[in-house]
Amino acid sequence: MSTLRQRLPQWLPPWALVTFVVGFAALYLAPFVLGAGAYLHNLMGLTFMFVSGALAWNWVGGYVGQISFGHAAMFGVGGFVSARILLATGMPFFVGWIVGGLVAGVFALLWGHPTLRLRGPYFAIATIGVGEATRLIMTYWEPFTGGASGVSLPIQGGVDKYSLYWYGLYFMAAAVAVSYYLRKSRIGLGLLAIKSDVEAAGDVGVNATHHQDLMLFLSGTVVGIAGAFYASYFSFIEPGDMFGFQRSISFVLMTVIGGIGTILGPVLGAVIFVILQEFLIASYPELYLGLYGGLIILIILFEPLGLSGLILRIARGAGYRPRGPVAGGGVGSSAAAGPAVTSEQEEEEAPGMVEEKT
């Protein structure tokens, strides 16, 4: 283990790498070992996509502290660009996904570079305007989006819902790895500084413009790939679904319910979102959003760190004493230090935290 530790980057401890590999292997082999039915198998693949999108939204909303209500714009752009590429060229679907994601990332920069200068509710309001403007433009751009009729995407290139399980798993694994890197590396320290005080971060040499633009580009790219995955999964997309405000709200809900600023939180939030949506949308199409709204009220009142914070609170009651970064806001958190950190824990973890920052 010591040899492995010496070969790994300073920000990547062996236990994190081992946990990641074991978890990935278990999910990869699960369909062969458990033999789940087609419905559950396909639902898991869709869940992986939503987990990836929620993690990507968290890079802006949780790590930088800029709450975006406009990520449906990138989701839709990625989906429609990928669909048009696949229909026009017949190239491998994963190439279309990547191109669609990159176009979505560039689109995010076009509107994000000026609006990221805004902070707090002003940025949130601006993203609502961007999302709605994009939805209207795309709805009336019938040659590209098909308007209200949408675009049908025939299954081609050897991809089907069954194989999308593993592509979704690869996608989620990449999103988790990037989330961990952004949280633990030197970039993560800069993001924490920006989230705490953007002016003070600039005074100590953190380029806030560069960091925020980078996070929005990465977030837009991954959410765009999620939109492309969604298009391939359902083989039909239309602007009202892809660019709708409800789509943007879903990314916010998943992250806030699970624990904003954490890595575990968006994963838990996405899983709950998919479960509620699948089991309620057929009979009560609006009820799952109402339940999510109720959960948000409860979380704001009683557990601001979401489900990951609740898990941490229960673990503390059982005698678990978390490290400083975890105590500050859940597993792998970039949230500001919350009420869970005690003075004794700060003293115990101070040497380790200083070593990590250096």
Tab-separated table of C-alpha atoms in Angstrom:
chain	number	residue	atom	x	y	z
A	1	MET	CA	0.000	0.000	0.000
A	2	SER	CA	2.878	2.372	0.795
A	3	THR	CA	4.363	1.787	-2.673
A	4	LEU	CA	0.997	2.540	-4.251
A	5	ARG	CA	0.707	5.714	-2.163
A	6	GLN	CA	4.081	6.945	-3.413
A	7	ARG	CA	3.062	6.476	-7.054
A	8	LEU	CA	-0.296	8.216	-6.750
A	9	PRO	CA	-0.828	11.993	-6.874
A	10	GLN	CA	-0.860	13.702	-3.500
A	11	TRP	CA	-4.594	14.368	-3.735
A	12	LEU	CA	-5.496	10.714	-4.431
A	13	PRO	CA	-5.225	8.417	-1.376
A	14	PRO	CA	-5.118	4.643	-1.986
A	15	TRP	CA	-8.440	4.022	-0.196
A	16	ALA	CA	-10.254	6.339	-2.630
A	17	LEU	CA	-8.790	4.567	-5.666
A	18	VAL	CA	-9.588	1.112	-4.274
A	19	THR	CA	-13.160	2.139	-3.397
A	20	PHE	CA	-13.662	3.559	-6.881
A	21	VAL	CA	-12.334	0.449	-8.649
A	22	VAL	CA	-14.337	-1.954	-6.486
A	23	GLY	CA	-17.545	0.064	-6.944
A	24	PHE	CA	-17.048	0.294	-10.702
A	25	ALA	CA	-16.351	-3.432	-10.992
A	26	ALA	CA	-19.435	-4.305	-8.927
A	27	LEU	CA	-21.727	-2.188	-11.105
A	28	TYR	CA	-20.113	-3.478	-14.289
A	29	LEU	CA	-20.653	-7.118	-13.323
A	30	ALA	CA	-24.064	-6.639	-11.662
A	31	PRO	CA	-26.162	-7.428	-14.790
A	32	PHE	CA	-24.288	-10.704	-15.303
A	33	VAL	CA	-24.420	-11.754	-11.649
A	34	LEU	CA	-27.878	-10.552	-10.606
A	35	GLY	CA	-29.631	-11.074	-13.911
A	36	ALA	CA	-32.032	-8.146	-13.456
A	37	GLY	CA	-34.940	-7.763	-15.869
A	38	ALA	CA	-34.813	-5.491	-18.904
A	39	TYR	CA	-36.799	-2.708	-17.199
A	40	LEU	CA	-34.502	-2.446	-14.169
A	41	HIS	CA	-31.435	-2.821	-16.363
A	42	ASN	CA	-32.491	0.073	-18.602
A	43	LEU	CA	-33.540	2.179	-15.620
A	44	MET	CA	-30.077	1.800	-14.096
A	45	GLY	CA	-28.500	3.087	-17.301
A	46	LEU	CA	-30.781	6.138	-17.205
A	47	THR	CA	-29.889	6.675	-13.550
A	48	PHE	CA	-26.179	6.745	-14.411
A	49	MET	CA	-26.892	9.529	-16.897
A	50	PHE	CA	-28.793	11.625	-14.339
A	51	VAL	CA	-26.042	11.074	-11.756
A	52	SER	CA	-23.485	12.400	-14.252
A	53	GLY	CA	-25.622	15.447	-15.024
A	54	ALA	CA	-26.195	16.197	-11.334
A	55	LEU	CA	-22.471	15.916	-10.587
A	56	ALA	CA	-21.711	18.269	-13.483
A	57	TRP	CA	-24.258	20.831	-12.266
A	58	ASN	CA	-22.638	20.584	-8.833
A	59	TRP	CA	-19.315	21.798	-10.239
A	60	VAL	CA	-20.934	25.193	-10.788
A	61	GLY	CA	-23.635	25.224	-8.128
A	62	GLY	CA	-21.736	23.442	-5.350
A	63	TYR	CA	-18.037	24.038	-5.980
A	64	VAL	CA	-18.207	27.626	-7.279
A	65	GLY	CA	-21.402	28.575	-5.456
A	66	GLN	CA	-23.217	29.902	-8.546
A	67	ILE	CA	-26.742	28.468	-8.632
A	68	SER	CA	-27.756	27.887	-12.250
A	69	PHE	CA	-31.336	27.457	-13.429
A	70	GLY	CA	-30.324	27.315	-17.078
A	71	HIS	CA	-28.540	23.990	-17.509
A	72	ALA	CA	-31.412	22.675	-19.608
A	73	ALA	CA	-29.988	24.877	-22.382
A	74	MET	CA	-26.791	22.798	-22.502
A	75	PHE	CA	-28.724	19.561	-22.033
A	76	GLY	CA	-30.888	20.343	-25.045
A	77	VAL	CA	-28.077	21.667	-27.230
A	78	GLY	CA	-26.031	18.525	-26.619
A	79	GLY	CA	-28.999	16.305	-27.378
A	80	PHE	CA	-30.047	17.993	-30.617
A	81	VAL	CA	-26.513	18.515	-31.950
A	82	SER	CA	-25.727	14.861	-31.325
A	83	ALA	CA	-29.007	13.755	-32.923
A	84	ARG	CA	-28.441	15.829	-36.051
A	85	ILE	CA	-24.877	14.574	-36.396
A	86	LEU	CA	-25.947	10.952	-36.102
A	87	LEU	CA	-28.806	11.408	-38.559
A	88	ALA	CA	-26.703	13.306	-41.115
A	89	THR	CA	-23.421	11.393	-40.970
A	90	GLY	CA	-24.072	8.004	-39.419
A	91	MET	CA	-20.837	8.272	-37.414
A	92	PRO	CA	-20.414	6.236	-34.212
A	93	PHE	CA	-22.866	7.400	-31.588
A	94	PHE	CA	-20.217	8.127	-28.954
A	95	VAL	CA	-18.484	10.539	-31.350
A	96	GLY	CA	-21.788	12.359	-31.786
A	97	TRP	CA	-22.165	12.479	-28.007
A	98	ILE	CA	-18.734	14.061	-27.537
A	99	VAL	CA	-19.246	16.605	-30.308
A	100	GLY	CA	-22.668	17.503	-28.928
A	101	GLY	CA	-21.176	17.912	-25.460
A	102	LEU	CA	-18.362	20.148	-26.696
A	103	VAL	CA	-20.807	22.358	-28.598
A	104	ALA	CA	-22.897	22.610	-25.424
A	105	GLY	CA	-19.786	23.558	-23.435
A	106	VAL	CA	-18.913	26.327	-25.908
A	107	PHE	CA	-22.519	27.546	-25.800
A	108	ALA	CA	-22.275	27.660	-21.997
A	109	LEU	CA	-19.203	29.867	-22.265
A	110	LEU	CA	-20.909	32.246	-24.707
A	111	TRP	CA	-23.557	33.226	-22.193
A	112	GLY	CA	-21.674	32.278	-19.042
A	113	HIS	CA	-18.557	34.392	-19.493
A	114	PRO	CA	-20.443	37.676	-18.999
A	115	THR	CA	-23.103	36.422	-16.562
A	116	LEU	CA	-20.618	34.758	-14.184
A	117	ARG	CA	-19.596	38.261	-13.111
A	118	LEU	CA	-22.936	38.371	-11.342
A	119	ARG	CA	-23.236	36.739	-7.935
A	120	GLY	CA	-25.994	35.158	-5.895
A	121	PRO	CA	-29.609	35.726	-6.975
A	122	TYR	CA	-28.559	37.949	-9.883
A	123	PHE	CA	-26.724	35.094	-11.562
A	124	ALA	CA	-29.620	32.726	-10.872
A	125	ILE	CA	-32.116	35.130	-12.473
A	126	ALA	CA	-29.837	35.588	-15.480
A	127	THR	CA	-29.644	31.819	-16.020
A	128	ILE	CA	-33.439	31.578	-15.955
A	129	GLY	CA	-33.540	34.137	-18.756
A	130	VAL	CA	-30.894	32.273	-20.755
A	131	GLY	CA	-32.713	28.976	-20.373
A	132	GLU	CA	-36.105	30.361	-21.403
A	133	ALA	CA	-34.665	32.321	-24.319
A	134	THR	CA	-32.898	29.197	-25.567
A	135	ARG	CA	-36.109	27.172	-25.255
A	136	LEU	CA	-38.085	29.676	-27.316
A	137	ILE	CA	-35.425	29.979	-30.012
A	138	MET	CA	-35.077	26.216	-30.329
A	139	THR	CA	-38.839	25.685	-30.387
A	140	TYR	CA	-39.204	27.961	-33.410
A	141	TRP	CA	-36.038	26.703	-35.108
A	142	GLU	CA	-37.907	23.871	-36.798
A	143	PRO	CA	-35.233	22.919	-39.382
A	144	PHE	CA	-32.917	22.035	-36.515
A	145	THR	CA	-35.164	20.834	-33.690
A	146	GLY	CA	-38.284	19.820	-35.576
A	147	GLY	CA	-40.335	22.274	-33.511
A	148	ALA	CA	-43.231	20.720	-31.643
A	149	SER	CA	-42.845	17.540	-33.709
A	150	GLY	CA	-39.352	16.931	-32.379
A	151	VAL	CA	-36.690	14.673	-33.868
A	152	SER	CA	-36.790	10.883	-34.078
A	153	LEU	CA	-33.442	9.197	-33.656
A	154	PRO	CA	-33.431	5.640	-35.027
A	155	ILE	CA	-31.236	3.132	-33.242
A	156	GLN	CA	-28.037	2.807	-35.221
A	157	GLY	CA	-24.344	2.128	-34.816
A	158	GLY	CA	-24.885	-0.900	-32.588
A	159	VAL	CA	-26.254	1.037	-29.588
A	160	ASP	CA	-29.406	-0.058	-27.796
A	161	LYS	CA	-30.841	0.395	-24.330
A	162	TYR	CA	-29.211	-2.759	-23.066
A	163	SER	CA	-25.684	-1.680	-24.006
A	164	LEU	CA	-26.366	1.890	-22.856
A	165	TYR	CA	-26.118	0.556	-19.295
A	166	TRP	CA	-22.359	0.183	-19.631
A	167	TYR	CA	-21.885	3.399	-21.573
A	168	GLY	CA	-23.826	5.154	-18.839
A	169	LEU	CA	-21.572	3.515	-16.265
A	170	TYR	CA	-18.436	4.729	-18.060
A	171	PHE	CA	-19.962	8.191	-18.244
A	172	MET	CA	-20.805	8.246	-14.540
A	173	ALA	CA	-17.371	6.905	-13.573
A	174	ALA	CA	-15.714	9.727	-15.526
A	175	ALA	CA	-17.976	12.311	-13.843
A	176	VAL	CA	-17.181	10.929	-10.385
A	177	ALA	CA	-13.441	10.914	-11.116
A	178	VAL	CA	-13.507	14.510	-12.353
A	179	SER	CA	-15.590	15.565	-9.336
A	180	TYR	CA	-13.058	14.023	-6.966
A	181	TYR	CA	-10.143	15.614	-8.805
A	182	LEU	CA	-11.759	19.045	-8.795
A	183	ARG	CA	-12.512	18.732	-5.092
A	184	LYS	CA	-9.147	17.425	-3.899
A	185	SER	CA	-6.611	19.058	-6.226
A	186	ARG	CA	-5.206	22.586	-6.169
A	187	ILE	CA	-8.050	23.697	-8.439
A	188	GLY	CA	-10.478	22.721	-5.695
A	189	LEU	CA	-8.752	25.030	-3.229
A	190	GLY	CA	-9.170	27.878	-5.693
A	191	LEU	CA	-12.854	27.040	-6.116
A	192	LEU	CA	-13.343	27.022	-2.358
A	193	ALA	CA	-11.752	30.471	-2.161
A	194	ILE	CA	-14.009	31.803	-4.930
A	195	LYS	CA	-17.083	30.337	-3.274
A	196	SER	CA	-16.201	31.913	0.063
A	197	ASP	CA	-15.241	35.382	-1.234
A	198	VAL	CA	-14.474	36.040	-4.881
A	199	GLU	CA	-12.773	39.383	-4.188
A	200	ALA	CA	-10.560	37.938	-1.461
A	201	ALA	CA	-9.708	34.997	-3.733
A	202	GLY	CA	-8.469	37.428	-6.366
A	203	ASP	CA	-6.351	39.211	-3.758
A	204	VAL	CA	-4.452	35.990	-2.989
A	205	GLY	CA	-3.787	35.189	-6.652
A	206	VAL	CA	-6.778	33.023	-7.636
A	207	ASN	CA	-7.970	33.841	-11.149
A	208	ALA	CA	-11.714	33.794	-10.538
A	209	THR	CA	-12.607	34.423	-14.179
A	210	HIS	CA	-10.517	31.499	-15.407
A	211	HIS	CA	-11.767	29.099	-12.735
A	212	GLN	CA	-15.435	29.964	-13.206
A	213	ASP	CA	-15.244	29.795	-16.998
A	214	LEU	CA	-13.486	26.433	-16.779
A	215	MET	CA	-16.117	25.020	-14.427
A	216	LEU	CA	-18.983	26.228	-16.590
A	217	PHE	CA	-17.391	24.820	-19.741
A	218	LEU	CA	-16.779	21.428	-18.116
A	219	SER	CA	-20.251	21.415	-16.573
A	220	GLY	CA	-21.906	22.386	-19.857
A	221	THR	CA	-19.946	19.749	-21.766
A	222	VAL	CA	-20.895	16.913	-19.423
A	223	VAL	CA	-24.537	18.022	-19.225
A	224	GLY	CA	-24.520	18.220	-23.049
A	225	ILE	CA	-23.242	14.649	-23.251
A	226	ALA	CA	-26.003	13.695	-20.820
A	227	GLY	CA	-28.495	15.246	-23.246
A	228	ALA	CA	-26.981	13.227	-26.106
A	229	PHE	CA	-27.244	10.066	-23.994
A	230	TYR	CA	-30.876	10.927	-23.271
A	231	ALA	CA	-31.572	11.303	-26.988
A	232	SER	CA	-30.074	7.901	-27.752
A	233	TYR	CA	-31.897	6.316	-24.833
A	234	PHE	CA	-35.388	7.459	-25.847
A	235	SER	CA	-34.743	7.739	-29.606
A	236	PHE	CA	-36.971	10.827	-29.676
A	237	ILE	CA	-36.490	14.354	-28.382
A	238	GLU	CA	-38.461	17.573	-28.614
A	239	PRO	CA	-37.638	21.128	-27.436
A	240	GLY	CA	-40.271	21.333	-24.703
A	241	ASP	CA	-38.748	18.371	-22.882
A	242	MET	CA	-35.066	19.037	-23.549
A	243	PHE	CA	-35.033	22.797	-22.921
A	244	GLY	CA	-37.915	23.094	-20.447
A	245	PHE	CA	-37.477	24.870	-17.127
A	246	GLN	CA	-38.483	21.635	-15.414
A	247	ARG	CA	-35.317	20.046	-16.807
A	248	SER	CA	-33.143	22.755	-15.254
A	249	ILE	CA	-34.984	22.473	-11.953
A	250	SER	CA	-34.401	18.708	-11.899
A	251	PHE	CA	-30.604	19.165	-11.780
A	252	VAL	CA	-30.967	21.666	-8.945
A	253	LEU	CA	-33.318	19.403	-7.011
A	254	MET	CA	-31.128	16.328	-7.348
A	255	THR	CA	-28.102	18.166	-5.995
A	256	VAL	CA	-29.806	20.090	-3.197
A	257	ILE	CA	-31.727	17.049	-1.954
A	258	GLY	CA	-28.588	14.911	-1.905
A	259	GLY	CA	-26.234	17.560	-0.590
A	260	ILE	CA	-24.916	20.506	-2.569
A	261	GLY	CA	-21.137	20.804	-2.699
A	262	THR	CA	-20.591	17.100	-2.018
A	263	ILE	CA	-19.767	14.167	-4.268
A	264	LEU	CA	-22.096	11.668	-2.634
A	265	GLY	CA	-25.018	14.100	-2.561
A	266	PRO	CA	-25.747	14.382	-6.314
A	267	VAL	CA	-25.506	10.592	-6.600
A	268	LEU	CA	-28.124	10.047	-3.880
A	269	GLY	CA	-30.318	12.854	-5.206
A	270	ALA	CA	-30.271	11.492	-8.767
A	271	VAL	CA	-31.167	7.979	-7.621
A	272	ILE	CA	-34.136	9.257	-5.597
A	273	PHE	CA	-35.225	11.523	-8.455
A	274	VAL	CA	-35.304	8.652	-10.952
A	275	ILE	CA	-37.149	6.358	-8.544
A	276	LEU	CA	-39.819	8.948	-7.739
A	277	GLN	CA	-40.188	9.922	-11.372
A	278	GLU	CA	-40.506	6.374	-12.668
A	279	PHE	CA	-43.001	5.201	-10.089
A	280	LEU	CA	-45.166	8.333	-9.958
A	281	ILE	CA	-45.034	9.983	-13.377
A	282	ALA	CA	-47.381	7.463	-15.054
A	283	SER	CA	-50.269	8.026	-12.634
A	284	TYR	CA	-49.383	11.373	-11.036
A	285	PRO	CA	-47.193	13.258	-13.529
A	286	GLU	CA	-46.700	16.310	-11.296
A	287	LEU	CA	-46.638	14.652	-7.890
A	288	TYR	CA	-42.948	13.756	-7.898
A	289	LEU	CA	-42.003	17.435	-8.273
A	290	GLY	CA	-44.304	18.244	-5.366
A	291	LEU	CA	-42.604	15.612	-3.240
A	292	TYR	CA	-39.235	17.021	-4.211
A	293	GLY	CA	-40.434	20.488	-3.215
A	294	GLY	CA	-41.489	19.164	0.164
A	295	LEU	CA	-38.122	17.486	0.626
A	296	ILE	CA	-36.336	20.755	-0.169
A	297	ILE	CA	-38.373	22.594	2.477
A	298	LEU	CA	-37.514	19.963	5.080
A	299	ILE	CA	-33.837	20.028	4.128
A	300	ILE	CA	-33.609	23.819	4.261
A	301	LEU	CA	-35.208	23.810	7.699
A	302	PHE	CA	-33.502	20.834	9.314
A	303	GLU	CA	-30.508	19.583	7.271
A	304	PRO	CA	-28.895	22.136	4.903
A	305	LEU	CA	-26.308	19.566	3.780
A	306	GLY	CA	-28.990	17.263	2.401
A	307	LEU	CA	-29.042	13.490	2.608
A	308	SER	CA	-25.255	13.284	2.748
A	309	GLY	CA	-25.316	15.555	5.793
A	310	LEU	CA	-27.996	13.401	7.379
A	311	ILE	CA	-25.871	10.297	6.813
A	312	LEU	CA	-22.909	12.080	8.378
A	313	ARG	CA	-25.019	13.128	11.358
A	314	ILE	CA	-26.154	9.521	11.908
A	315	ALA	CA	-22.559	8.304	11.589
A	316	ARG	CA	-21.440	10.803	14.224
A	317	GLY	CA	-24.141	9.512	16.537
A	318	ALA	CA	-22.647	6.048	16.080
A	319	GLY	CA	-19.206	7.326	17.118
A	320	TYR	CA	-17.654	8.103	13.720
A	321	ARG	CA	-15.303	11.097	13.812
A	322	PRO	CA	-14.862	12.424	10.263
A	323	ARG	CA	-11.826	14.188	8.889
A	324	GLY	CA	-11.947	17.951	8.503
A	325	PRO	CA	-12.914	18.094	4.797
A	326	VAL	CA	-15.704	15.582	5.347
A	327	ALA	CA	-16.961	17.266	8.501
A	328	GLY	CA	-17.241	20.504	6.545
A	329	GLY	CA	-20.083	19.281	4.400
A	330	GLY	CA	-20.428	15.611	3.699
A	331	VAL	CA	-18.366	13.095	1.765
A	332	GLY	CA	-15.891	14.855	-0.479
A	333	SER	CA	-17.551	18.156	0.231
A	334	SER	CA	-16.640	21.580	-1.024
A	335	ALA	CA	-19.402	23.157	1.021
A	336	ALA	CA	-18.425	25.811	3.502
A	337	ALA	CA	-17.620	24.481	6.947
A	338	GLY	CA	-20.926	23.699	8.575
A	339	PRO	CA	-22.042	23.418	12.178
A	340	ALA	CA	-20.854	19.822	12.321
A	341	VAL	CA	-17.184	20.793	12.757
A	342	THR	CA	-16.156	21.059	16.386
A	343	SER	CA	-13.099	22.799	17.746
A	344	GLU	CA	-11.602	19.460	18.797
A	345	GLN	CA	-11.978	18.088	15.280
A	346	GLU	CA	-10.400	21.217	13.800
A	347	GLU	CA	-7.383	20.824	16.091
A	348	GLU	CA	-7.049	17.130	15.282
A	349	GLU	CA	-7.265	17.670	11.524
A	350	ALA	CA	-5.276	20.884	11.269
A	351	PRO	CA	-1.920	19.200	10.394
A	352	GLY	CA	-3.520	17.059	7.711
A	353	MET	CA	-5.398	19.961	6.178
A	354	VAL	CA	-2.301	22.123	6.112
A	355	GLU	CA	-0.376	19.352	4.412
A	356	GLU	CA	-3.137	18.933	1.810
A	357	LYS	CA	-3.205	22.650	1.016
A	358	THR	CA	0.540	22.814	0.551
